[in-house]
Amino acid sequence: KSIYISLSGVNEPQTNIMEFVDKWVHEKKTPIPLKEIILNMEEKGVDRPTVVYSLNILLKKGYLRRAVTISNKTTFVQLRRV
């Protein structure tokens, strides 16, 4: 179950993640793997712990949710846009 809270308080790394997820969803139409998010953010100069922390915040705020897949990969789906 998603918990929706205030839309304010989304910082720059979180916005960058959401823009990448939005692009992925519209191009590939599949859940986005965690690995792809981390690789994209590392190209922009954001380190892995910051990416993981930002993803956890986006999950808590209801922007993303973890997807259920057959493989053991962690994937995410977009619930709403920034």
Short mmCIF file of N, CA, C and O in Angstrom, two decimals:
data_model
loop_
_atom_site.label_atom_id
_atom_site.label_comp_id
_atom_site.label_asym_id
_atom_site.label_seq_id
_atom_site.Cartn_x
_atom_site.Cartn_y
_atom_site.Cartn_z
N LYS A 1 0.85 -1.18 0.00
CA LYS A 1 0.00 0.00 0.00
C LYS A 1 0.89 1.23 0.00
O LYS A 1 1.83 1.34 0.77
N SER A 2 0.60 2.18 -0.84
CA SER A 2 1.36 3.41 -0.93
C SER A 2 0.81 4.44 0.04
O SER A 2 -0.40 4.55 0.22
N ILE A 3 1.71 5.18 0.63
CA ILE A 3 1.33 6.27 1.53
C ILE A 3 1.70 7.57 0.83
O ILE A 3 2.85 7.77 0.46
N TYR A 4 0.73 8.43 0.60
CA TYR A 4 0.97 9.69 -0.08
C TYR A 4 1.09 10.81 0.94
O TYR A 4 0.27 10.93 1.83
N ILE A 5 2.16 11.58 0.79
CA ILE A 5 2.38 12.72 1.68
C ILE A 5 2.64 13.95 0.82
O ILE A 5 2.52 13.89 -0.40
N SER A 6 3.05 15.03 1.42
CA SER A 6 3.25 16.30 0.73
C SER A 6 4.15 16.16 -0.49
O SER A 6 5.13 15.44 -0.49
N LEU A 7 3.80 16.90 -1.55
CA LEU A 7 4.59 16.87 -2.78
C LEU A 7 5.87 17.68 -2.67
O LEU A 7 6.76 17.53 -3.49
N SER A 8 5.95 18.56 -1.70
CA SER A 8 7.14 19.38 -1.56
C SER A 8 8.26 18.59 -0.91
O SER A 8 8.04 17.53 -0.33
N GLY A 9 9.48 19.08 -1.05
CA GLY A 9 10.59 18.44 -0.39
C GLY A 9 11.33 17.43 -1.25
O GLY A 9 12.05 16.59 -0.72
N VAL A 10 11.17 17.50 -2.56
CA VAL A 10 11.91 16.61 -3.44
C VAL A 10 13.17 17.36 -3.87
O VAL A 10 13.09 18.41 -4.49
N ASN A 11 14.33 16.78 -3.52
CA ASN A 11 15.58 17.48 -3.83
C ASN A 11 16.09 17.14 -5.22
O ASN A 11 15.46 16.39 -5.98
N GLU A 12 17.26 17.67 -5.58
CA GLU A 12 17.79 17.52 -6.95
C GLU A 12 18.08 16.07 -7.33
O GLU A 12 17.67 15.64 -8.42
N PRO A 13 18.78 15.27 -6.49
CA PRO A 13 19.01 13.87 -6.90
C PRO A 13 17.71 13.10 -7.09
O PRO A 13 17.58 12.30 -8.01
N GLN A 14 16.72 13.36 -6.25
CA GLN A 14 15.43 12.68 -6.38
C GLN A 14 14.73 13.09 -7.67
O GLN A 14 14.14 12.25 -8.36
N THR A 15 14.81 14.37 -8.01
CA THR A 15 14.22 14.85 -9.25
C THR A 15 14.92 14.22 -10.45
O THR A 15 14.26 13.81 -11.41
N ASN A 16 16.25 14.12 -10.40
CA ASN A 16 17.00 13.50 -11.50
C ASN A 16 16.62 12.03 -11.66
O ASN A 16 16.49 11.53 -12.78
N ILE A 17 16.45 11.33 -10.55
CA ILE A 17 16.03 9.92 -10.61
C ILE A 17 14.66 9.82 -11.25
O ILE A 17 14.43 8.99 -12.14
N MET A 18 13.74 10.66 -10.83
CA MET A 18 12.38 10.60 -11.36
C MET A 18 12.34 10.93 -12.85
O MET A 18 11.57 10.34 -13.61
N GLU A 19 13.18 11.88 -13.30
CA GLU A 19 13.24 12.20 -14.73
C GLU A 19 13.75 11.01 -15.53
O GLU A 19 13.24 10.71 -16.61
N PHE A 20 14.76 10.31 -14.99
CA PHE A 20 15.30 9.13 -15.66
C PHE A 20 14.26 8.01 -15.69
O PHE A 20 14.07 7.35 -16.71
N VAL A 21 13.57 7.80 -14.58
CA VAL A 21 12.53 6.77 -14.52
C VAL A 21 11.42 7.09 -15.51
O VAL A 21 10.94 6.20 -16.23
N ASP A 22 11.02 8.35 -15.58
CA ASP A 22 9.96 8.76 -16.50
C ASP A 22 10.37 8.48 -17.95
O ASP A 22 9.58 7.96 -18.74
N LYS A 23 11.60 8.81 -18.29
CA LYS A 23 12.11 8.56 -19.63
C LYS A 23 12.12 7.06 -19.93
O LYS A 23 11.71 6.62 -21.00
N TRP A 24 12.60 6.26 -18.97
CA TRP A 24 12.67 4.81 -19.13
C TRP A 24 11.27 4.23 -19.37
O TRP A 24 11.07 3.41 -20.25
N VAL A 25 10.32 4.64 -18.57
CA VAL A 25 8.95 4.12 -18.64
C VAL A 25 8.34 4.41 -20.01
O VAL A 25 7.70 3.55 -20.60
N HIS A 26 8.56 5.61 -20.52
CA HIS A 26 7.96 5.97 -21.80
C HIS A 26 8.66 5.33 -22.99
O HIS A 26 8.03 5.11 -24.02
N GLU A 27 9.94 5.01 -22.87
CA GLU A 27 10.67 4.38 -23.97
C GLU A 27 10.56 2.86 -23.95
O GLU A 27 10.29 2.24 -24.96
N LYS A 28 10.78 2.24 -22.78
CA LYS A 28 10.88 0.78 -22.71
C LYS A 28 9.62 0.10 -22.21
O LYS A 28 9.44 -1.08 -22.40
N LYS A 29 8.77 0.85 -21.52
CA LYS A 29 7.50 0.33 -21.00
C LYS A 29 7.67 -0.91 -20.12
O LYS A 29 6.84 -1.84 -20.16
N THR A 30 8.75 -0.94 -19.35
CA THR A 30 9.01 -2.02 -18.40
C THR A 30 9.45 -1.41 -17.07
O THR A 30 9.88 -0.26 -17.03
N PRO A 31 9.38 -2.16 -15.98
CA PRO A 31 9.93 -1.67 -14.72
C PRO A 31 11.43 -1.42 -14.87
O PRO A 31 12.12 -2.14 -15.58
N ILE A 32 11.94 -0.41 -14.20
CA ILE A 32 13.34 -0.03 -14.34
C ILE A 32 14.18 -0.75 -13.27
O ILE A 32 13.86 -0.69 -12.09
N PRO A 33 15.25 -1.42 -13.68
CA PRO A 33 16.12 -2.09 -12.71
C PRO A 33 16.91 -1.09 -11.86
O PRO A 33 17.29 -0.01 -12.34
N LEU A 34 17.15 -1.45 -10.63
CA LEU A 34 17.96 -0.63 -9.73
C LEU A 34 19.32 -0.34 -10.33
O LEU A 34 19.83 0.78 -10.25
N LYS A 35 19.91 -1.34 -10.96
CA LYS A 35 21.24 -1.19 -11.57
C LYS A 35 21.26 -0.05 -12.58
O LYS A 35 22.22 0.73 -12.62
N GLU A 36 20.23 0.07 -13.39
CA GLU A 36 20.18 1.13 -14.41
C GLU A 36 20.09 2.51 -13.76
O GLU A 36 20.71 3.46 -14.25
N ILE A 37 19.33 2.63 -12.70
CA ILE A 37 19.22 3.91 -12.00
C ILE A 37 20.58 4.30 -11.42
O ILE A 37 21.03 5.44 -11.57
N ILE A 38 21.25 3.35 -10.79
CA ILE A 38 22.56 3.62 -10.18
C ILE A 38 23.58 4.01 -11.24
O ILE A 38 24.32 4.98 -11.07
N LEU A 39 23.62 3.27 -12.36
CA LEU A 39 24.57 3.59 -13.42
C LEU A 39 24.33 4.98 -13.99
O LEU A 39 25.27 5.74 -14.22
N ASN A 40 23.07 5.32 -14.21
CA ASN A 40 22.75 6.64 -14.75
C ASN A 40 23.16 7.75 -13.79
O ASN A 40 23.71 8.77 -14.22
N MET A 41 22.89 7.58 -12.52
CA MET A 41 23.21 8.61 -11.54
C MET A 41 24.71 8.72 -11.31
O MET A 41 25.22 9.81 -11.06
N GLU A 42 25.44 7.60 -11.38
CA GLU A 42 26.89 7.65 -11.24
C GLU A 42 27.52 8.42 -12.41
O GLU A 42 28.52 9.10 -12.23
N GLU A 43 26.92 8.33 -13.60
CA GLU A 43 27.39 9.11 -14.74
C GLU A 43 27.23 10.60 -14.49
O GLU A 43 27.99 11.41 -14.99
N LYS A 44 26.24 10.96 -13.69
CA LYS A 44 26.00 12.37 -13.35
C LYS A 44 26.79 12.82 -12.13
O LYS A 44 26.67 13.94 -11.68
N GLY A 45 27.58 11.90 -11.54
CA GLY A 45 28.43 12.25 -10.42
C GLY A 45 27.82 12.04 -9.05
O GLY A 45 28.34 12.55 -8.05
N VAL A 46 26.74 11.29 -8.96
CA VAL A 46 26.09 11.01 -7.68
C VAL A 46 26.55 9.63 -7.21
O VAL A 46 26.47 8.66 -7.97
N ASP A 47 27.03 9.52 -5.98
CA ASP A 47 27.53 8.24 -5.50
C ASP A 47 26.39 7.30 -5.10
O ASP A 47 25.25 7.71 -4.88
N ARG A 48 26.70 6.00 -5.04
CA ARG A 48 25.70 4.95 -4.82
C ARG A 48 24.89 5.12 -3.54
O ARG A 48 23.66 4.98 -3.57
N PRO A 49 25.51 5.41 -2.38
CA PRO A 49 24.69 5.56 -1.16
C PRO A 49 23.66 6.68 -1.27
O PRO A 49 22.54 6.55 -0.76
N THR A 50 24.00 7.75 -1.96
CA THR A 50 23.05 8.85 -2.16
C THR A 50 21.88 8.40 -3.02
O THR A 50 20.73 8.76 -2.76
N VAL A 51 22.17 7.61 -4.05
CA VAL A 51 21.12 7.10 -4.93
C VAL A 51 20.18 6.19 -4.15
O VAL A 51 18.95 6.34 -4.25
N VAL A 52 20.72 5.28 -3.38
CA VAL A 52 19.89 4.36 -2.60
C VAL A 52 19.04 5.13 -1.59
O VAL A 52 17.84 4.85 -1.42
N TYR A 53 19.64 6.11 -0.92
CA TYR A 53 18.89 6.93 0.04
C TYR A 53 17.76 7.68 -0.66
O TYR A 53 16.62 7.71 -0.18
N SER A 54 18.06 8.27 -1.82
CA SER A 54 17.05 9.02 -2.57
C SER A 54 15.92 8.10 -3.02
O SER A 54 14.74 8.49 -2.99
N LEU A 55 16.25 6.89 -3.45
CA LEU A 55 15.21 5.93 -3.85
C LEU A 55 14.31 5.57 -2.68
O LEU A 55 13.08 5.48 -2.82
N ASN A 56 14.91 5.38 -1.51
CA ASN A 56 14.11 5.07 -0.32
C ASN A 56 13.15 6.21 0.03
O ASN A 56 12.01 5.97 0.43
N ILE A 57 13.61 7.43 -0.12
CA ILE A 57 12.75 8.59 0.14
C ILE A 57 11.61 8.63 -0.88
O ILE A 57 10.45 8.87 -0.53
N LEU A 58 11.92 8.38 -2.15
CA LEU A 58 10.89 8.38 -3.19
C LEU A 58 9.87 7.27 -2.96
O LEU A 58 8.67 7.45 -3.23
N LEU A 59 10.33 6.13 -2.46
CA LEU A 59 9.41 5.05 -2.11
C LEU A 59 8.48 5.48 -0.98
O LEU A 59 7.27 5.26 -1.02
N LYS A 60 9.06 6.10 0.04
CA LYS A 60 8.29 6.53 1.20
C LYS A 60 7.26 7.60 0.82
O LYS A 60 6.14 7.59 1.33
N LYS A 61 7.64 8.49 -0.11
CA LYS A 61 6.74 9.58 -0.51
C LYS A 61 5.70 9.13 -1.53
O LYS A 61 4.80 9.88 -1.87
N GLY A 62 5.84 7.91 -2.04
CA GLY A 62 4.84 7.39 -2.96
C GLY A 62 5.07 7.72 -4.42
O GLY A 62 4.16 7.58 -5.23
N TYR A 63 6.25 8.16 -4.79
CA TYR A 63 6.56 8.43 -6.19
C TYR A 63 6.88 7.15 -6.95
O TYR A 63 6.63 7.04 -8.14
N LEU A 64 7.48 6.18 -6.27
CA LEU A 64 7.86 4.91 -6.86
C LEU A 64 7.36 3.78 -5.97
O LEU A 64 7.05 3.99 -4.80
N ARG A 65 7.34 2.59 -6.54
CA ARG A 65 7.13 1.39 -5.73
C ARG A 65 7.98 0.28 -6.32
O ARG A 65 8.33 0.31 -7.49
N ARG A 66 8.31 -0.68 -5.48
CA ARG A 66 9.08 -1.82 -5.96
C ARG A 66 8.16 -2.70 -6.81
O ARG A 66 7.02 -2.92 -6.46
N ALA A 67 8.71 -3.20 -7.91
CA ALA A 67 7.93 -4.05 -8.81
C ALA A 67 8.13 -5.51 -8.44
O ALA A 67 9.19 -5.90 -7.95
N VAL A 68 7.14 -6.31 -8.71
CA VAL A 68 7.22 -7.74 -8.49
C VAL A 68 7.59 -8.37 -9.83
O VAL A 68 6.86 -8.23 -10.82
N THR A 69 8.75 -9.05 -9.86
CA THR A 69 9.20 -9.69 -11.08
C THR A 69 9.57 -11.14 -10.78
O THR A 69 9.77 -11.51 -9.63
N ILE A 70 9.70 -11.91 -11.83
CA ILE A 70 10.06 -13.32 -11.67
C ILE A 70 11.51 -13.48 -11.25
O ILE A 70 11.85 -14.32 -10.44
N SER A 71 12.39 -12.63 -11.80
CA SER A 71 13.81 -12.70 -11.44
C SER A 71 14.04 -12.08 -10.07
O SER A 71 13.14 -11.49 -9.48
N ASN A 72 15.24 -12.20 -9.57
CA ASN A 72 15.57 -11.65 -8.26
C ASN A 72 16.07 -10.21 -8.33
O ASN A 72 16.58 -9.70 -7.35
N LYS A 73 15.95 -9.57 -9.47
CA LYS A 73 16.39 -8.19 -9.62
C LYS A 73 15.42 -7.24 -8.92
O LYS A 73 14.21 -7.47 -8.92
N THR A 74 15.96 -6.18 -8.36
CA THR A 74 15.12 -5.14 -7.79
C THR A 74 14.74 -4.18 -8.90
O THR A 74 15.60 -3.63 -9.57
N THR A 75 13.45 -3.99 -9.11
CA THR A 75 12.97 -3.07 -10.13
C THR A 75 11.95 -2.13 -9.51
O THR A 75 11.41 -2.39 -8.44
N PHE A 76 11.70 -1.03 -10.19
CA PHE A 76 10.78 -0.01 -9.69
C PHE A 76 9.81 0.39 -10.78
O PHE A 76 10.13 0.34 -11.97
N VAL A 77 8.62 0.79 -10.38
CA VAL A 77 7.64 1.36 -11.30
C VAL A 77 7.24 2.74 -10.78
O VAL A 77 7.25 3.00 -9.59
N GLN A 78 6.88 3.59 -11.72
CA GLN A 78 6.53 4.96 -11.39
C GLN A 78 5.05 5.04 -11.03
O GLN A 78 4.21 4.52 -11.74
N LEU A 79 4.77 5.69 -9.90
CA LEU A 79 3.38 5.90 -9.50
C LEU A 79 2.88 7.27 -9.88
O LEU A 79 1.71 7.47 -10.19
N ARG A 80 3.76 8.27 -9.83
CA ARG A 80 3.39 9.62 -10.23
C ARG A 80 4.65 10.38 -10.60
O ARG A 80 5.75 9.96 -10.32
N ARG A 81 4.46 11.52 -11.27
CA ARG A 81 5.58 12.33 -11.73
C ARG A 81 5.92 13.42 -10.73
O ARG A 81 5.10 13.81 -9.91
N VAL A 82 7.14 13.92 -10.85
CA VAL A 82 7.58 15.03 -10.00
C VAL A 82 7.03 16.31 -10.59
O VAL A 82 7.00 16.51 -11.74
#
